[in-house]
């Protein structure tokens, strides 16, 4: 059976990805006594969760973002976890054990020298990429006041008041467009990205609290109420924010600099137009080609839904944790990573 107390073992686990999923799995395995190497391609740990703003109002709204800082600190302090930031795994091969090389992510033109490594199990925790909305009919990349939800997080972290990127003025009418790049049959992205309804509602409530004169509209297909307490957060939000059940067809920039959104009224099906001065695209999760290549190299199944297979027993020592396996919130990622750590431990103790 997997170890439940800290007893030492010489078994080693490689974790690819130092986001909240990879670090949670690393901590669980280190606490069971295994040696863990975490390889993170970026200079900083924590993945997407570490880039999110706190959405607390009078009280914490349980967005989960601050769990990233706590998990990074715990992983950095654990003696059995070795952290390799700014590095990638290359040449991974499965034999009796996994053999690989840890290479620094070389700056262009700079030579890089890899360090060889071996592990008894590998956890792919390389997370997700946000959908790139360039080329959608909302003018992302052309109109500076059309931004993504991840860019909004950066603005909320940087300053207490939200301003229009085009001219620095405070916006008066702001819109969120949900499901950009998710639940989109034309792109083959049939999945719901799980986090973006709650993220938009929490961000809108925070902005409304900071800038009460700002009118906020959320355009949606249906609101996914994942997570603890979110039903009550949503009920409160409906009193503060306008929700329109429609997805605008396009954004047109007016000479005034305003952004005209056009949609069909949900009841009458009549066309409606309205001007906004800031538009946030709630872009969802997509998988990354490098992650898919790694998952094949270590022998994980690819079900063809755009993400490697999540959950279930790992194939011959290869496991997956967190949003690398499919869209998940932070809370779901932590639960999934802990479950994966137990599966890895069971494999190491029984499955060889
Ligand atoms: C705008 C936005 C708002 C969100 N708001 C919320 C919220 O309020 N509440 C909530 O619960 N969730 C929210 N989420 C979702 C949350 O970010 C995810 O649930 C969480 O980040 C998943 O963690 P992860 O570790 O699986 O993946 P990630 O956070 O993507 O971490 C993966 C890590 O792996 C690294 N990596 C990738 N490929 C490689 C490689 N080949 N080699 C080495 N390292 C690699 C990445 O650099 C990254 O550090 C939000 C997401 C976004 C984009
Ligand atoms: S869970 Fe979210 S809202 Fe609550 S304190 Fe942490 S970052 Fe802030
Ligand atoms: S969570 Fe909401 S916005 Fe995100 S894909 Fe699902 S339904 Fe769309």
Short mmCIF file of C-alpha atoms and ligand atoms in Angstrom, two decimals:
data_model
loop_
_atom_site.label_atom_id
_atom_site.label_comp_id
_atom_site.label_asym_id
_atom_site.label_seq_id
_atom_site.Cartn_x
_atom_site.Cartn_y
_atom_site.Cartn_z
CA UNK A 1 0.00 0.00 0.00
CA UNK A 2 1.15 3.59 -0.52
CA UNK A 3 2.98 5.16 2.40
CA UNK A 4 0.92 7.44 4.59
CA UNK A 5 3.74 8.72 6.79
CA UNK A 6 7.11 10.17 5.94
CA UNK A 7 9.34 7.13 5.42
CA UNK A 8 12.31 7.37 3.07
CA UNK A 9 12.52 5.41 -0.16
CA UNK A 10 14.96 5.49 -3.07
CA UNK A 11 12.12 5.62 -5.60
CA UNK A 12 12.15 8.75 -7.73
CA UNK A 13 9.28 10.52 -9.49
CA UNK A 14 9.62 13.05 -12.30
CA UNK A 15 6.90 15.70 -12.51
CA UNK A 16 6.66 17.74 -15.72
CA UNK A 17 5.05 21.10 -14.93
CA UNK A 18 5.32 23.21 -11.78
CA UNK A 19 1.78 24.62 -11.71
CA UNK A 20 -0.60 24.00 -8.83
CA UNK A 21 -1.27 20.47 -10.16
CA UNK A 22 2.39 19.44 -10.43
CA UNK A 23 3.38 21.01 -7.10
CA UNK A 24 0.42 19.43 -5.27
CA UNK A 25 1.36 15.99 -6.62
CA UNK A 26 5.03 16.65 -5.74
CA UNK A 27 4.18 17.56 -2.14
CA UNK A 28 1.91 14.54 -1.66
CA UNK A 29 4.61 12.18 -3.02
CA UNK A 30 7.42 13.83 -1.03
CA UNK A 31 5.34 13.52 2.14
CA UNK A 32 5.00 9.78 1.39
CA UNK A 33 8.81 9.57 1.29
CA UNK A 34 9.55 9.56 -2.45
CA UNK A 35 12.18 11.73 -4.09
CA UNK A 36 10.59 14.13 -6.56
CA UNK A 37 12.07 16.25 -9.38
CA UNK A 38 9.77 18.98 -10.73
CA UNK A 39 10.69 20.43 -14.13
CA UNK A 40 9.04 23.76 -14.96
CA UNK A 41 9.70 25.52 -18.25
CA UNK A 42 9.04 29.02 -16.95
CA UNK A 43 11.31 30.95 -14.59
CA UNK A 44 8.51 31.10 -11.98
CA UNK A 45 6.47 28.28 -10.42
CA UNK A 46 2.69 28.22 -9.98
CA UNK A 47 1.41 28.16 -13.58
CA UNK A 48 -1.77 30.06 -14.41
CA UNK A 49 -3.06 30.12 -10.82
CA UNK A 50 -0.09 32.27 -9.77
CA UNK A 51 -1.12 34.94 -12.31
CA UNK A 52 -4.64 35.45 -10.95
CA UNK A 53 -5.91 38.39 -8.88
CA UNK A 54 -7.52 37.99 -5.45
CA UNK A 55 -11.30 38.58 -5.88
CA UNK A 56 -12.15 38.98 -2.18
CA UNK A 57 -14.91 41.50 -1.43
CA UNK A 58 -15.74 41.96 2.27
CA UNK A 59 -14.83 38.30 2.55
CA UNK A 60 -12.85 35.70 0.65
CA UNK A 61 -14.88 34.42 -2.34
CA UNK A 62 -12.92 31.14 -2.54
CA UNK A 63 -11.46 31.65 -6.00
CA UNK A 64 -8.48 29.52 -4.95
CA UNK A 65 -5.79 31.80 -6.44
CA UNK A 66 -3.81 32.25 -3.21
CA UNK A 67 -3.37 28.48 -2.93
CA UNK A 68 -0.66 28.84 -5.58
CA UNK A 69 1.61 30.92 -3.33
CA UNK A 70 1.04 28.57 -0.38
CA UNK A 71 1.80 25.48 -2.49
CA UNK A 72 4.94 27.02 -4.02
CA UNK A 73 6.28 27.89 -0.55
CA UNK A 74 5.59 24.37 0.78
CA UNK A 75 7.20 22.68 -2.25
CA UNK A 76 10.26 24.95 -2.14
CA UNK A 77 10.78 24.12 1.55
CA UNK A 78 10.45 20.32 1.20
CA UNK A 79 13.83 18.54 1.36
CA UNK A 80 12.77 15.72 -0.96
CA UNK A 81 11.60 18.00 -3.80
CA UNK A 82 14.13 19.30 -6.35
CA UNK A 83 12.82 22.18 -8.41
CA UNK A 84 14.23 22.81 -11.89
CA UNK A 85 12.73 26.06 -13.15
CA UNK A 86 13.43 27.43 -16.61
CA UNK A 87 14.01 23.84 -17.81
CA UNK A 88 12.43 21.26 -20.08
CA UNK A 89 12.57 17.46 -20.21
CA UNK A 90 13.96 16.07 -23.43
CA UNK A 91 14.65 12.63 -24.92
CA UNK A 92 12.42 10.82 -22.42
CA UNK A 93 12.45 7.02 -22.91
CA UNK A 94 10.73 4.19 -21.11
CA UNK A 95 12.82 1.17 -20.20
CA UNK A 96 12.94 -0.50 -16.78
CA UNK A 97 12.86 3.09 -15.53
CA UNK A 98 12.31 6.37 -17.38
CA UNK A 99 15.52 7.93 -18.70
CA UNK A 100 15.54 11.59 -19.71
CA UNK A 101 17.54 14.75 -19.82
CA UNK A 102 16.74 18.05 -18.06
CA UNK A 103 17.70 20.90 -20.37
CA UNK A 104 17.72 24.60 -19.53
CA UNK A 105 15.31 26.51 -21.80
CA UNK A 106 18.05 28.15 -23.81
CA UNK A 107 17.69 31.74 -24.83
CA UNK A 108 17.77 32.00 -28.61
CA UNK A 109 21.25 31.24 -29.89
CA UNK A 110 22.61 30.28 -26.44
CA UNK A 111 24.01 26.74 -26.09
CA UNK A 112 22.20 24.49 -23.58
CA UNK A 113 23.63 21.48 -21.67
CA UNK A 114 21.26 18.84 -20.35
CA UNK A 115 21.64 16.87 -17.11
CA UNK A 116 20.74 13.17 -17.37
CA UNK A 117 18.08 11.81 -15.00
CA UNK A 118 16.14 8.63 -14.22
CA UNK A 119 12.78 8.11 -12.53
CA UNK A 120 10.51 5.20 -11.62
CA UNK A 121 7.33 7.10 -12.52
CA UNK A 122 6.45 10.24 -14.45
CA UNK A 123 3.56 12.62 -13.83
CA UNK A 124 2.61 14.89 -16.73
CA UNK A 125 1.26 18.07 -15.11
CA UNK A 126 1.93 20.50 -17.95
CA UNK A 127 -1.45 22.18 -17.70
CA UNK A 128 -3.13 24.02 -20.56
CA UNK A 129 -2.87 26.99 -22.91
CA UNK A 130 -5.58 29.62 -23.08
CA UNK A 131 -7.34 29.76 -26.43
CA UNK A 132 -5.83 32.40 -28.74
CA UNK A 133 -8.73 34.65 -29.85
CA UNK A 134 -6.81 36.32 -32.72
CA UNK A 135 -8.92 35.71 -35.80
CA UNK A 136 -12.26 35.61 -33.94
CA UNK A 137 -14.78 38.29 -35.07
CA UNK A 138 -14.15 40.35 -31.91
CA UNK A 139 -11.09 42.20 -33.26
CA UNK A 140 -8.68 40.84 -30.64
CA UNK A 141 -5.21 42.13 -31.53
CA UNK A 142 -6.74 44.90 -33.67
CA UNK A 143 -8.83 46.77 -31.10
CA UNK A 144 -6.83 47.56 -27.91
CA UNK A 145 -9.97 47.62 -25.73
CA UNK A 146 -10.73 43.97 -26.54
CA UNK A 147 -8.71 41.94 -24.01
CA UNK A 148 -8.65 38.37 -22.71
CA UNK A 149 -9.65 37.19 -19.24
CA UNK A 150 -5.98 36.44 -18.47
CA UNK A 151 -5.02 40.00 -19.46
CA UNK A 152 -7.82 41.29 -17.22
CA UNK A 153 -6.29 39.34 -14.30
CA UNK A 154 -3.01 41.18 -14.94
CA UNK A 155 -4.78 44.57 -14.95
CA UNK A 156 -6.62 43.74 -11.71
CA UNK A 157 -3.34 42.78 -10.04
CA UNK A 158 -1.51 45.85 -11.33
CA UNK A 159 -3.84 48.65 -10.18
CA UNK A 160 -7.02 49.08 -8.10
CA UNK A 161 -8.88 50.90 -10.90
CA UNK A 162 -9.52 49.31 -14.27
CA UNK A 163 -8.68 51.56 -17.24
CA UNK A 164 -9.10 51.25 -21.01
CA UNK A 165 -5.83 50.12 -22.62
CA UNK A 166 -6.48 52.45 -25.59
CA UNK A 167 -6.49 55.78 -23.71
CA UNK A 168 -6.16 55.16 -19.97
CA UNK A 169 -9.70 56.44 -19.28
CA UNK A 170 -12.02 54.65 -16.83
CA UNK A 171 -14.52 52.54 -18.81
CA UNK A 172 -18.25 53.22 -18.36
CA UNK A 173 -19.74 50.18 -20.16
CA UNK A 174 -17.94 46.89 -20.04
CA UNK A 175 -18.85 43.46 -21.47
CA UNK A 176 -17.63 39.92 -20.88
CA UNK A 177 -18.17 37.41 -23.71
CA UNK A 178 -18.18 33.85 -22.37
CA UNK A 179 -17.19 30.57 -24.07
CA UNK A 180 -14.61 32.07 -26.47
CA UNK A 181 -12.86 28.98 -27.86
CA UNK A 182 -14.87 26.53 -25.74
CA UNK A 183 -18.17 24.77 -26.50
CA UNK A 184 -17.44 25.62 -30.11
CA UNK A 185 -18.36 22.79 -32.49
CA UNK A 186 -16.95 24.65 -35.52
CA UNK A 187 -13.46 24.47 -33.94
CA UNK A 188 -13.94 20.95 -32.58
CA UNK A 189 -13.68 22.40 -29.06
CA UNK A 190 -16.74 20.76 -27.56
CA UNK A 191 -15.59 20.93 -23.96
CA UNK A 192 -16.63 23.41 -21.28
CA UNK A 193 -13.49 24.97 -19.79
CA UNK A 194 -14.95 24.77 -16.27
CA UNK A 195 -13.34 27.87 -14.73
CA UNK A 196 -14.41 30.83 -16.89
CA UNK A 197 -18.01 31.43 -15.78
CA UNK A 198 -17.04 31.62 -12.11
CA UNK A 199 -13.90 33.63 -12.96
CA UNK A 200 -15.91 36.21 -14.95
CA UNK A 201 -18.59 36.56 -12.27
CA UNK A 202 -16.02 37.00 -9.49
CA UNK A 203 -14.00 39.51 -11.54
CA UNK A 204 -17.14 41.47 -12.50
CA UNK A 205 -18.26 41.70 -8.87
CA UNK A 206 -14.82 42.92 -7.77
CA UNK A 207 -14.72 45.56 -10.54
CA UNK A 208 -18.26 46.68 -9.73
CA UNK A 209 -17.30 47.07 -6.08
CA UNK A 210 -14.25 49.16 -7.01
CA UNK A 211 -15.99 51.16 -9.79
CA UNK A 212 -19.72 51.31 -8.95
CA UNK A 213 -20.56 53.63 -11.88
CA UNK A 214 -19.31 51.06 -14.40
CA UNK A 215 -22.17 49.12 -16.07
CA UNK A 216 -21.14 45.48 -16.59
CA UNK A 217 -22.84 42.95 -18.92
CA UNK A 218 -21.98 39.26 -19.14
CA UNK A 219 -22.96 37.52 -22.41
CA UNK A 220 -23.31 33.79 -21.85
CA UNK A 221 -24.70 30.49 -23.19
CA UNK A 222 -25.42 29.17 -19.70
CA UNK A 223 -23.60 29.83 -16.46
CA UNK A 224 -21.67 26.86 -15.07
CA UNK A 225 -21.86 27.02 -11.31
CA UNK A 226 -18.92 24.76 -10.37
CA UNK A 227 -17.33 25.01 -6.97
CA UNK A 228 -18.27 25.51 -3.37
CA UNK A 229 -20.65 28.39 -2.64
CA UNK A 230 -20.76 29.52 -6.27
CA UNK A 231 -24.60 29.28 -6.45
CA UNK A 232 -24.92 31.96 -3.79
CA UNK A 233 -22.17 34.11 -5.37
CA UNK A 234 -24.06 33.92 -8.67
CA UNK A 235 -27.40 34.82 -7.09
CA UNK A 236 -25.82 37.91 -5.54
CA UNK A 237 -24.11 38.80 -8.85
CA UNK A 238 -27.46 38.86 -10.67
CA UNK A 239 -28.42 41.84 -8.52
CA UNK A 240 -25.26 43.76 -9.49
CA UNK A 241 -24.50 42.78 -13.08
CA UNK A 242 -26.60 42.42 -16.25
CA UNK A 243 -26.63 38.88 -17.69
CA UNK A 244 -27.63 38.51 -21.36
CA UNK A 245 -28.23 35.03 -22.70
CA UNK A 246 -26.64 35.44 -26.13
CA UNK A 247 -23.16 35.40 -27.65
CA UNK A 248 -22.44 38.49 -29.79
CA UNK A 249 -21.66 37.72 -33.42
CA UNK A 250 -18.94 40.36 -33.76
CA UNK A 251 -17.40 43.56 -32.42
CA UNK A 252 -17.16 46.61 -34.66
CA UNK A 253 -14.98 49.57 -33.71
CA UNK A 254 -16.68 52.95 -34.09
CA UNK A 255 -14.95 56.21 -34.94
CA UNK A 256 -15.55 57.31 -31.34
CA UNK A 257 -13.39 54.36 -30.24
CA UNK A 258 -16.42 52.51 -28.79
CA UNK A 259 -16.98 48.83 -29.55
CA UNK A 260 -20.36 47.90 -31.05
CA UNK A 261 -21.55 44.41 -30.13
CA UNK A 262 -24.40 42.81 -32.11
CA UNK A 263 -26.49 39.84 -30.93
CA UNK A 264 -29.90 38.21 -31.28
CA UNK A 265 -32.34 38.74 -28.41
CA UNK A 266 -32.93 35.38 -26.71
CA UNK A 267 -36.74 35.80 -26.62
CA UNK A 268 -37.78 37.74 -29.75
CA UNK A 269 -34.74 36.75 -31.88
CA UNK A 270 -34.59 40.41 -32.96
CA UNK A 271 -31.11 41.84 -33.61
CA UNK A 272 -29.75 44.09 -30.84
CA UNK A 273 -26.77 46.47 -30.98
CA UNK A 274 -25.07 48.21 -28.09
CA UNK A 275 -21.82 50.07 -27.56
CA UNK A 276 -19.23 49.18 -24.93
CA UNK A 277 -15.85 50.68 -24.21
CA UNK A 278 -14.10 47.59 -22.82
CA UNK A 279 -14.71 43.97 -23.89
CA UNK A 280 -13.24 40.95 -22.09
CA UNK A 281 -13.10 37.63 -23.96
CA UNK A 282 -13.47 34.68 -21.58
CA UNK A 283 -11.06 32.45 -23.44
CA UNK A 284 -11.08 28.81 -22.37
CA UNK A 285 -8.53 26.02 -22.07
CA UNK A 286 -6.85 24.21 -24.94
CA UNK A 287 -4.14 21.60 -24.91
CA UNK A 288 -0.61 22.28 -26.01
CA UNK A 289 1.14 20.37 -28.85
CA UNK A 290 4.27 19.91 -26.69
CA UNK A 291 2.15 18.30 -23.94
CA UNK A 292 0.51 15.97 -26.43
CA UNK A 293 3.95 14.95 -27.77
CA UNK A 294 5.22 14.33 -24.22
CA UNK A 295 2.14 12.28 -23.36
CA UNK A 296 2.80 10.05 -26.38
CA UNK A 297 6.49 9.73 -25.50
CA UNK A 298 5.69 8.45 -21.99
CA UNK A 299 2.88 6.17 -23.18
CA UNK A 300 -0.30 7.95 -22.11
CA UNK A 301 -3.52 7.43 -24.06
CA UNK A 302 -4.77 10.19 -26.37
CA UNK A 303 -8.55 10.03 -26.59
CA UNK A 304 -8.73 12.59 -29.38
CA UNK A 305 -10.68 15.23 -27.43
CA UNK A 306 -7.75 17.62 -27.59
CA UNK A 307 -6.32 16.60 -24.21
CA UNK A 308 -4.47 13.44 -23.13
CA UNK A 309 -6.58 11.02 -21.09
CA UNK A 310 -7.18 12.18 -17.52
CA UNK A 311 -7.70 9.94 -14.52
CA UNK A 312 -7.60 6.17 -14.34
CA UNK A 313 -4.51 4.11 -13.65
CA UNK A 314 -1.36 5.30 -15.39
CA UNK A 315 0.17 3.17 -18.14
CA UNK A 316 3.42 1.53 -16.95
CA UNK A 317 4.42 4.33 -14.60
CA UNK A 318 3.11 7.30 -16.66
CA UNK A 319 0.42 9.42 -15.02
CA UNK A 320 -1.35 12.69 -15.65
CA UNK A 321 -2.45 15.35 -13.15
CA UNK A 322 -4.47 18.54 -13.30
CA UNK A 323 -5.56 20.49 -16.34
CA UNK A 324 -3.11 18.69 -18.64
CA UNK A 325 -5.77 15.99 -18.72
CA UNK A 326 -8.75 18.28 -19.36
CA UNK A 327 -10.34 21.50 -18.10
CA UNK A 328 -10.34 21.86 -14.30
CA UNK A 329 -10.67 24.55 -11.67
CA UNK A 330 -7.97 25.00 -9.04
CA UNK A 331 -9.96 23.01 -6.48
CA UNK A 332 -10.52 20.17 -8.97
CA UNK A 333 -6.83 20.29 -9.97
CA UNK A 334 -5.70 19.89 -6.36
CA UNK A 335 -8.07 16.96 -5.81
CA UNK A 336 -6.97 15.34 -9.08
CA UNK A 337 -3.26 15.81 -8.28
CA UNK A 338 -3.66 14.23 -4.82
CA UNK A 339 -5.54 11.29 -6.38
CA UNK A 340 -2.79 10.90 -8.97
CA UNK A 341 -0.12 10.93 -6.24
CA UNK A 342 -1.86 8.02 -4.55
CA UNK A 343 -2.02 6.13 -7.85
CA UNK A 344 1.71 6.74 -8.39
CA UNK A 345 2.47 5.49 -4.87
CA UNK A 346 0.36 2.38 -5.41
CA UNK A 347 2.20 1.71 -8.67
CA UNK A 348 5.59 2.16 -7.01
CA UNK A 349 4.73 -0.16 -4.12
CA UNK A 350 2.66 -2.82 -5.90
CA UNK A 351 2.59 -2.39 -9.60
CA UNK A 352 6.08 -3.32 -10.70
C1 LIG B 1 -7.98 33.88 -16.73
C2 LIG B 1 -8.10 32.68 -15.84
C3 LIG B 1 -8.81 32.79 -14.66
C4 LIG B 1 -8.96 31.68 -13.83
N1 LIG B 1 -9.64 31.84 -12.67
C5 LIG B 1 -9.81 30.77 -11.87
C6 LIG B 1 -10.49 30.89 -10.63
O1 LIG B 1 -10.92 31.99 -10.23
N2 LIG B 1 -10.65 29.79 -9.86
C7 LIG B 1 -10.20 28.56 -10.29
O2 LIG B 1 -10.41 27.58 -9.57
N3 LIG B 1 -9.53 28.41 -11.44
C8 LIG B 1 -9.30 29.48 -12.23
N4 LIG B 1 -8.59 29.33 -13.39
C9 LIG B 1 -8.13 27.98 -13.77
C10 LIG B 1 -6.79 27.63 -13.11
O3 LIG B 1 -5.83 28.52 -13.63
C11 LIG B 1 -6.46 26.15 -13.41
O4 LIG B 1 -7.43 25.33 -12.79
C12 LIG B 1 -5.08 25.75 -12.87
O5 LIG B 1 -4.11 26.69 -13.26
C13 LIG B 1 -4.69 24.37 -13.36
O6 LIG B 1 -3.42 24.08 -12.83
P1 LIG B 1 -2.39 23.10 -13.57
O7 LIG B 1 -1.19 23.02 -12.71
O8 LIG B 1 -3.05 21.85 -13.97
O9 LIG B 1 -2.03 23.86 -14.95
P2 LIG B 1 -1.22 25.22 -15.21
O10 LIG B 1 -1.61 26.28 -14.29
O11 LIG B 1 -1.34 25.45 -16.68
O12 LIG B 1 0.29 24.82 -14.87
C14 LIG B 1 1.05 23.99 -15.73
C15 LIG B 1 2.52 24.32 -15.58
O13 LIG B 1 3.28 23.45 -16.42
C16 LIG B 1 4.27 24.20 -17.10
N5 LIG B 1 4.59 23.51 -18.36
C17 LIG B 1 3.82 23.39 -19.46
N6 LIG B 1 4.44 22.65 -20.38
C18 LIG B 1 5.65 22.29 -19.84
C19 LIG B 1 6.75 21.52 -20.31
N7 LIG B 1 6.73 20.94 -21.52
N8 LIG B 1 7.81 21.35 -19.51
C20 LIG B 1 7.85 21.94 -18.27
N9 LIG B 1 6.84 22.68 -17.77
C21 LIG B 1 5.75 22.84 -18.55
C22 LIG B 1 3.62 25.56 -17.31
O14 LIG B 1 4.59 26.57 -17.54
C23 LIG B 1 2.86 25.75 -15.99
O15 LIG B 1 3.66 26.36 -15.01
C24 LIG B 1 -8.40 30.43 -14.22
C25 LIG B 1 -7.66 30.33 -15.41
C26 LIG B 1 -7.50 31.44 -16.21
C27 LIG B 1 -6.72 31.31 -17.49
S1 LIG B 2 -9.26 32.31 -2.21
FE1 LIG B 2 -9.26 33.98 -3.72
S2 LIG B 2 -10.60 35.52 -2.82
FE2 LIG B 2 -10.02 34.17 -1.17
S3 LIG B 2 -8.22 35.17 -0.26
FE3 LIG B 2 -7.51 33.63 -1.75
S4 LIG B 2 -7.15 34.79 -3.61
FE4 LIG B 2 -8.48 36.06 -2.29
S1 LIG B 3 -17.19 27.68 -17.75
FE1 LIG B 3 -18.76 29.01 -18.68
S2 LIG B 3 -17.61 30.37 -20.07
FE2 LIG B 3 -16.27 28.66 -19.60
S3 LIG B 3 -16.63 27.23 -21.30
FE3 LIG B 3 -17.98 26.61 -19.59
S4 LIG B 3 -19.92 27.62 -20.00
FE4 LIG B 3 -18.36 28.64 -21.28
#
